Tab-separated table of C-alpha atoms in Angstrom:
chain	number	residue	atom	x	y	z
X	1	UNK	CA	-42.567	-11.535	1.101
X	2	UNK	CA	-40.545	-12.216	4.267
X	3	UNK	CA	-41.670	-15.191	6.580
X	4	UNK	CA	-39.780	-15.723	9.860
X	5	UNK	CA	-39.520	-19.153	11.756
X	6	UNK	CA	-37.557	-20.718	14.648
X	7	UNK	CA	-36.998	-23.530	12.248
X	8	UNK	CA	-37.162	-24.043	8.648
X	9	UNK	CA	-36.978	-27.763	7.209
X	10	UNK	CA	-35.713	-28.087	3.745
X	11	UNK	CA	-37.421	-31.086	2.249
X	12	UNK	CA	-40.821	-32.824	3.014
X	13	UNK	CA	-40.034	-36.669	2.823
X	14	UNK	CA	-40.151	-38.942	5.836
X	15	UNK	CA	-37.088	-37.144	7.259
X	16	UNK	CA	-38.663	-33.853	7.132
X	17	UNK	CA	-42.164	-34.690	8.127
X	18	UNK	CA	-40.569	-36.501	11.234
X	19	UNK	CA	-38.613	-33.601	12.029
X	20	UNK	CA	-41.499	-31.096	11.515
X	21	UNK	CA	-43.365	-33.377	14.176
X	22	UNK	CA	-40.738	-33.283	16.734
X	23	UNK	CA	-40.109	-29.237	16.224
X	24	UNK	CA	-43.795	-28.513	16.618
X	25	UNK	CA	-44.214	-30.787	19.737
X	26	UNK	CA	-40.961	-28.636	21.001
X	27	UNK	CA	-43.076	-25.601	20.516
X	28	UNK	CA	-41.139	-24.299	17.418
X	29	UNK	CA	-42.726	-22.088	14.901
X	30	UNK	CA	-42.090	-24.343	11.950
X	31	UNK	CA	-42.041	-24.394	7.981
X	32	UNK	CA	-41.426	-27.091	5.489
X	33	UNK	CA	-40.174	-25.786	2.182
X	34	UNK	CA	-39.786	-28.212	-0.686
X	35	UNK	CA	-38.949	-27.780	-4.518
X	36	UNK	CA	-41.447	-30.646	-5.035
X	37	UNK	CA	-44.605	-32.290	-3.709
X	38	UNK	CA	-44.638	-33.131	0.220
X	39	UNK	CA	-43.910	-36.857	0.806
X	40	UNK	CA	-40.459	-37.090	-0.930
X	41	UNK	CA	-39.103	-40.370	-2.778
X	42	UNK	CA	-41.172	-42.810	-1.010
X	43	UNK	CA	-44.258	-41.661	-2.643
X	44	UNK	CA	-42.929	-43.620	-5.683
X	45	UNK	CA	-42.261	-46.782	-3.875
X	46	UNK	CA	-44.655	-49.597	-5.092
X	47	UNK	CA	-44.529	-51.222	-1.483
X	48	UNK	CA	-42.558	-50.858	1.685
X	49	UNK	CA	-42.227	-54.153	3.688
X	50	UNK	CA	-39.591	-53.001	6.308
X	51	UNK	CA	-41.357	-50.308	8.305
X	52	UNK	CA	-41.892	-51.124	11.843
X	53	UNK	CA	-45.701	-51.466	12.307
X	54	UNK	CA	-46.701	-52.257	8.776
X	55	UNK	CA	-45.916	-55.723	7.247
X	56	UNK	CA	-46.683	-54.183	3.724
X	57	UNK	CA	-47.689	-50.794	2.931
X	58	UNK	CA	-47.648	-48.658	-0.342
X	59	UNK	CA	-44.973	-45.770	-0.055
X	60	UNK	CA	-47.670	-43.087	-1.133
X	61	UNK	CA	-49.948	-44.316	1.693
X	62	UNK	CA	-47.179	-44.273	4.347
X	63	UNK	CA	-46.135	-40.825	3.421
X	64	UNK	CA	-49.755	-39.601	3.380
X	65	UNK	CA	-50.005	-40.907	6.925
X	66	UNK	CA	-46.992	-39.246	8.007
X	67	UNK	CA	-48.149	-35.833	6.510
X	68	UNK	CA	-51.806	-36.218	8.210
X	69	UNK	CA	-50.047	-36.720	11.580
X	70	UNK	CA	-47.958	-33.491	11.184
X	71	UNK	CA	-51.026	-31.635	9.714
X	72	UNK	CA	-52.509	-32.085	13.314
X	73	UNK	CA	-50.044	-29.324	14.522
X	74	UNK	CA	-49.674	-25.962	13.079
X	75	UNK	CA	-47.049	-26.238	10.504
X	76	UNK	CA	-46.747	-24.201	7.586
X	77	UNK	CA	-46.066	-26.038	4.191
X	78	UNK	CA	-44.548	-24.743	0.986
X	79	UNK	CA	-44.269	-27.192	-1.751
X	80	UNK	CA	-43.179	-26.507	-5.221
X	81	UNK	CA	-41.011	-23.735	-4.142
X	82	UNK	CA	-38.109	-22.602	-6.521
X	83	UNK	CA	-35.311	-21.872	-4.316
X	84	UNK	CA	-33.142	-19.122	-5.524
X	85	UNK	CA	-30.330	-18.916	-2.671
X	86	UNK	CA	-29.714	-20.242	0.443
X	87	UNK	CA	-27.621	-18.518	3.275
X	88	UNK	CA	-26.646	-20.866	6.225
X	89	UNK	CA	-23.565	-19.070	7.408
X	90	UNK	CA	-25.267	-16.044	8.923
X	91	UNK	CA	-26.744	-16.223	12.464
X	92	UNK	CA	-29.828	-15.920	10.813
X	93	UNK	CA	-30.311	-18.451	7.931
X	94	UNK	CA	-32.098	-17.150	4.963
X	95	UNK	CA	-33.841	-19.310	2.159
X	96	UNK	CA	-35.014	-17.216	-0.883
X	97	UNK	CA	-37.401	-18.626	-3.269
X	98	UNK	CA	-39.200	-17.188	-6.111
X	99	UNK	CA	-41.917	-16.239	-4.096
X	100	UNK	CA	-40.705	-15.693	-0.557
X	101	UNK	CA	-37.868	-14.983	1.709
X	102	UNK	CA	-37.714	-17.407	4.765
X	103	UNK	CA	-35.514	-16.486	7.923
X	104	UNK	CA	-34.929	-18.749	11.047
X	105	UNK	CA	-32.202	-19.333	13.730
X	106	UNK	CA	-32.269	-23.098	12.680
X	107	UNK	CA	-32.444	-24.852	9.315
X	108	UNK	CA	-32.764	-28.595	9.120
X	109	UNK	CA	-31.704	-29.850	5.633
X	110	UNK	CA	-33.610	-32.853	4.347
X	111	UNK	CA	-33.413	-32.686	0.737
X	112	UNK	CA	-32.724	-36.319	0.040
X	113	UNK	CA	-30.739	-37.969	-2.794
X	114	UNK	CA	-31.466	-38.608	-6.448
X	115	UNK	CA	-30.756	-41.578	-8.659
X	116	UNK	CA	-27.310	-41.720	-10.163
X	117	UNK	CA	-26.992	-41.827	-13.783
X	118	UNK	CA	-25.311	-44.685	-15.590
X	119	UNK	CA	-23.377	-41.685	-17.759
X	120	UNK	CA	-23.555	-43.575	-21.151
X	121	UNK	CA	-24.177	-42.508	-24.618
X	122	UNK	CA	-28.026	-42.075	-25.343
X	123	UNK	CA	-29.020	-42.020	-21.724
X	124	UNK	CA	-29.944	-38.283	-21.155
X	125	UNK	CA	-31.277	-37.556	-24.534
X	126	UNK	CA	-33.653	-40.620	-23.951
X	127	UNK	CA	-34.986	-39.923	-20.662
X	128	UNK	CA	-38.781	-40.053	-21.120
X	129	UNK	CA	-38.267	-41.989	-24.240
X	130	UNK	CA	-37.515	-45.422	-22.797
X	131	UNK	CA	-35.054	-44.388	-20.102
X	132	UNK	CA	-36.773	-44.048	-16.874
X	133	UNK	CA	-35.702	-43.809	-13.027
X	134	UNK	CA	-39.288	-44.645	-11.664
X	135	UNK	CA	-40.746	-48.261	-12.197
X	136	UNK	CA	-43.873	-47.277	-10.266
X	137	UNK	CA	-44.318	-44.182	-12.408
X	138	UNK	CA	-43.756	-45.652	-15.895
X	139	UNK	CA	-44.142	-49.497	-15.160
X	140	UNK	CA	-47.532	-49.557	-16.862
X	141	UNK	CA	-46.268	-48.211	-20.115
X	142	UNK	CA	-44.383	-51.468	-20.801
X	143	UNK	CA	-47.265	-53.836	-20.782
X	144	UNK	CA	-46.140	-57.152	-22.682
X	145	UNK	CA	-42.807	-55.531	-23.607
X	146	UNK	CA	-39.237	-56.158	-22.521
X	147	UNK	CA	-37.221	-53.910	-20.385
X	148	UNK	CA	-33.866	-53.822	-18.583
X	149	UNK	CA	-33.246	-52.875	-14.882
X	150	UNK	CA	-29.330	-51.933	-13.947
X	151	UNK	CA	-28.328	-52.444	-10.191
X	152	UNK	CA	-27.799	-55.079	-7.523
X	153	UNK	CA	-29.242	-53.263	-4.517
X	154	UNK	CA	-32.734	-53.569	-3.061
X	155	UNK	CA	-34.079	-50.853	-5.375
X	156	UNK	CA	-32.934	-52.510	-8.288
X	157	UNK	CA	-34.161	-56.017	-7.518
X	158	UNK	CA	-37.447	-54.823	-6.038
X	159	UNK	CA	-38.228	-52.610	-9.205
X	160	UNK	CA	-37.378	-55.547	-11.431
X	161	UNK	CA	-39.853	-57.523	-9.630
X	162	UNK	CA	-42.416	-54.954	-9.826
X	163	UNK	CA	-42.134	-54.621	-13.358
X	164	UNK	CA	-42.868	-58.371	-14.160
X	165	UNK	CA	-46.168	-57.431	-13.096
X	166	UNK	CA	-46.600	-55.519	-16.653
X	167	UNK	CA	-43.623	-56.920	-18.701
X	168	UNK	CA	-42.855	-60.185	-20.450
X	169	UNK	CA	-39.278	-59.970	-19.567
X	170	UNK	CA	-37.136	-58.221	-17.480
X	171	UNK	CA	-33.170	-58.430	-17.745
X	172	UNK	CA	-31.581	-57.437	-14.446
X	173	UNK	CA	-28.065	-56.506	-15.129
X	174	UNK	CA	-25.333	-56.057	-12.712
X	175	UNK	CA	-21.700	-55.354	-12.789
X	176	UNK	CA	-20.881	-58.072	-10.247
X	177	UNK	CA	-21.538	-61.713	-10.200
X	178	UNK	CA	-23.728	-61.525	-6.825
X	179	UNK	CA	-26.227	-59.002	-5.456
X	180	UNK	CA	-25.888	-56.741	-2.261
X	181	UNK	CA	-29.737	-56.808	-1.855
X	182	UNK	CA	-31.685	-58.346	1.181
X	183	UNK	CA	-31.720	-62.209	0.737
X	184	UNK	CA	-35.458	-62.488	0.916
X	185	UNK	CA	-35.329	-60.183	-2.083
X	186	UNK	CA	-32.770	-61.867	-4.034
X	187	UNK	CA	-34.708	-65.288	-3.460
X	188	UNK	CA	-37.882	-63.818	-4.969
X	189	UNK	CA	-35.817	-62.433	-8.089
X	190	UNK	CA	-34.363	-65.984	-8.565
X	191	UNK	CA	-37.656	-67.458	-8.625
X	192	UNK	CA	-39.240	-65.438	-10.898
X	193	UNK	CA	-39.462	-66.756	-14.445
X	194	UNK	CA	-39.578	-63.545	-16.066
X	195	UNK	CA	-36.191	-62.130	-14.980
X	196	UNK	CA	-33.228	-63.226	-16.604
X	197	UNK	CA	-29.985	-62.161	-14.801
X	198	UNK	CA	-26.977	-60.632	-16.874
X	199	UNK	CA	-23.983	-60.428	-14.432
X	200	UNK	CA	-20.732	-59.280	-14.711
X	201	UNK	CA	-21.699	-56.405	-17.114
X	202	UNK	CA	-21.987	-53.057	-17.570
X	203	UNK	CA	-24.253	-50.814	-20.074
X	204	UNK	CA	-22.030	-48.868	-22.345
X	205	UNK	CA	-24.622	-47.407	-24.760
X	206	UNK	CA	-28.207	-46.937	-25.122
X	207	UNK	CA	-29.664	-46.844	-28.593
X	208	UNK	CA	-32.900	-45.429	-29.839
X	209	UNK	CA	-35.097	-45.045	-32.880
X	210	UNK	CA	-37.490	-42.399	-31.555
X	211	UNK	CA	-37.914	-44.494	-28.446
X	212	UNK	CA	-35.059	-46.910	-26.941
X	213	UNK	CA	-35.020	-50.123	-28.688
X	214	UNK	CA	-31.663	-51.543	-27.888
X	215	UNK	CA	-28.604	-51.609	-25.302
X	216	UNK	CA	-24.945	-52.438	-25.703
X	217	UNK	CA	-23.403	-54.230	-22.862
X	218	UNK	CA	-19.904	-55.093	-21.985
X	219	UNK	CA	-18.909	-58.353	-19.945
X	220	UNK	CA	-16.550	-57.158	-17.425
X	221	UNK	CA	-14.320	-60.454	-17.752
X	222	UNK	CA	-13.664	-60.993	-21.508
X	223	UNK	CA	-14.825	-57.388	-22.562
X	224	UNK	CA	-17.211	-58.706	-25.177
X	225	UNK	CA	-19.825	-56.357	-26.545
X	226	UNK	CA	-23.282	-57.880	-26.942
X	227	UNK	CA	-26.685	-56.190	-27.859
X	228	UNK	CA	-30.173	-56.739	-25.946
X	229	UNK	CA	-33.367	-55.499	-27.640
X	230	UNK	CA	-35.380	-53.783	-24.963
X	231	UNK	CA	-38.258	-51.554	-25.143
X	232	UNK	CA	-37.170	-49.498	-21.782
X	233	UNK	CA	-34.117	-49.302	-19.216
X	234	UNK	CA	-34.424	-48.464	-15.554
X	235	UNK	CA	-31.104	-47.714	-13.658
X	236	UNK	CA	-31.042	-48.268	-10.044
X	237	UNK	CA	-27.298	-47.937	-9.342
X	238	UNK	CA	-27.237	-45.715	-6.191
X	239	UNK	CA	-27.734	-42.326	-5.055
X	240	UNK	CA	-26.368	-38.951	-5.079
X	241	UNK	CA	-27.060	-36.079	-2.598
X	242	UNK	CA	-29.542	-33.028	-3.346
X	243	UNK	CA	-27.041	-30.480	-2.180
X	244	UNK	CA	-26.429	-28.320	-5.204
X	245	UNK	CA	-27.803	-25.365	-3.426
X	246	UNK	CA	-25.517	-25.281	-0.365
X	247	UNK	CA	-22.857	-27.527	-1.231
X	248	UNK	CA	-20.123	-24.567	-0.879
X	249	UNK	CA	-21.232	-23.985	2.774
X	250	UNK	CA	-21.167	-27.431	4.271
X	251	UNK	CA	-18.585	-30.135	4.735
X	252	UNK	CA	-19.220	-32.993	2.347
X	253	UNK	CA	-17.582	-36.801	2.307
X	254	UNK	CA	-16.145	-37.597	-1.225
X	255	UNK	CA	-19.426	-38.697	-2.749
X	256	UNK	CA	-21.072	-35.321	-1.639
X	257	UNK	CA	-23.149	-36.279	1.144
X	258	UNK	CA	-23.366	-33.779	4.145
X	259	UNK	CA	-21.233	-34.730	7.029
X	260	UNK	CA	-22.826	-34.771	10.652
X	261	UNK	CA	-22.100	-35.970	13.971
X	262	UNK	CA	-24.485	-38.271	16.066
X	263	UNK	CA	-26.782	-35.087	16.874
X	264	UNK	CA	-27.149	-34.444	13.034
X	265	UNK	CA	-25.036	-31.201	13.636
X	266	UNK	CA	-23.527	-29.919	10.633
X	267	UNK	CA	-20.188	-27.850	10.682
X	268	UNK	CA	-22.496	-24.642	10.911
X	269	UNK	CA	-24.051	-23.944	14.256
X	270	UNK	CA	-27.906	-24.063	13.822
X	271	UNK	CA	-27.789	-26.278	10.747
X	272	UNK	CA	-28.626	-30.073	10.633
X	273	UNK	CA	-28.826	-32.583	7.851
X	274	UNK	CA	-30.897	-35.693	8.244
X	275	UNK	CA	-32.196	-38.705	6.040
X	276	UNK	CA	-30.640	-39.666	2.720
X	277	UNK	CA	-28.547	-36.270	2.234
X	278	UNK	CA	-26.247	-37.120	5.029
X	279	UNK	CA	-23.356	-39.503	5.462
X	280	UNK	CA	-25.258	-42.123	7.059
X	281	UNK	CA	-24.615	-45.954	6.925
X	282	UNK	CA	-27.918	-46.871	6.017
X	283	UNK	CA	-30.690	-45.104	3.933
X	284	UNK	CA	-33.932	-46.358	5.016
X	285	UNK	CA	-37.454	-44.603	5.588
X	286	UNK	CA	-36.865	-45.707	9.145
X	287	UNK	CA	-33.695	-44.409	9.622
X	288	UNK	CA	-34.689	-41.046	8.049
X	289	UNK	CA	-37.446	-40.626	10.503
X	290	UNK	CA	-35.209	-41.310	13.266
X	291	UNK	CA	-32.740	-38.541	11.954
X	292	UNK	CA	-35.547	-36.175	11.890
X	293	UNK	CA	-36.614	-36.650	15.497
X	294	UNK	CA	-33.010	-36.292	16.716
X	295	UNK	CA	-32.287	-33.237	14.620
X	296	UNK	CA	-35.302	-31.184	15.900
X	297	UNK	CA	-34.697	-32.063	19.595
X	298	UNK	CA	-31.345	-30.827	19.054
X	299	UNK	CA	-32.422	-27.707	17.291
X	300	UNK	CA	-34.862	-26.989	20.199
X	301	UNK	CA	-32.005	-27.325	22.799
X	302	UNK	CA	-29.798	-24.923	20.515
X	303	UNK	CA	-32.529	-22.331	20.512
X	304	UNK	CA	-33.129	-22.393	24.200
X	305	UNK	CA	-29.443	-21.921	24.784
X	306	UNK	CA	-29.500	-18.945	22.415
X	307	UNK	CA	-32.245	-17.398	24.512
X	308	UNK	CA	-30.931	-18.124	27.823
X	309	UNK	CA	-27.527	-16.610	26.633
X	310	UNK	CA	-29.457	-13.411	25.101
X	311	UNK	CA	-31.291	-13.165	28.758
X	312	UNK	CA	-28.056	-13.157	30.416
X	313	UNK	CA	-26.589	-10.323	28.325
C-alpha cells in the first residue's frame, strides 16, 4: 500500500516526536515510522533529572507527554514496521516496509543508537540469561542478588544506583581509574554502600551454568585475571548508531554516526539526521528535542523552495 507524505520521520523517540511537532505546525503532511514502539530509548530510563522544567520525571512519563502533545495534531504513526529498504538518493525518497511503501520529498532520520557490546566470550549467548542492557527492564529480577555494571559514564552510574534498589550488591567495573559521569552522580555512587568499585579493569569473559554465574576481569595495570561471582551483568560502555538501513547512502564519521551540519542536513538534499544517530557532541533528551525542531524547520524551507522553483518553471 503506497502512502505519500511531505515529510517522513524515521524514529519515534524524543528527537522524532519533536521533529513531528514542528513539521506539523509548519503544515507538512507528516508520518512517523518506527521499527519499535513510539517513545524511543528513554522509555526505559528509570528517572530523568536534567530535562528543563522537570526536577525529576520517569522516562516513560516524559515520552508519553511528548507523544500526547504531538497527537493534538494530525500525525500518522506507524510503529513496529519491519523496514525492508530505504532509498534516500532519489528526489522522491522511498521507505519500503513489510506492509507499506512510503514516499516523501524529505526524510528526517531519528533512529537513535543502541548499547555497544563488550564483545567478549559468553556475552551474546547469555543475553536474557544474565546479560542485560536495560536495568529498568530487568532489575527487579535480581532482588537480593549480586550484579555487575560495566562503564564509567552517566548511564552506567545511574543504572548502578537504580539496581541497588533490588540487589544486595553491585560491582561497578570501569577500565579507567576515574569516571566521566557528572559529579553529582559520582557522589551518589561513592556514598552508596551497596556499590563496590572495580577500577582499571576490563571484563574478558562471561561464564554461565544455564545462567550467568561468574565473570573474569583483567586488571589493566598488572594484567592479573580475577573472578567475580555474580548473577547478572549490565554493560553500559557507550552507543553505536542505528544506521544499518542506509549507511551506504550517507556520510558517516569513524564511529558510524551520520555527519550533519548545524542545520541537521546530511550530504543528501532533503535528508536530515537528528538525535543520537548523528555526530553530535552531546547525546541527551534535551539536545535530541532541539535537533528535531531545527530539522523540521529546515525541511519546511526546503519544500517551499522546491515548490517555488516548480512554479517558476
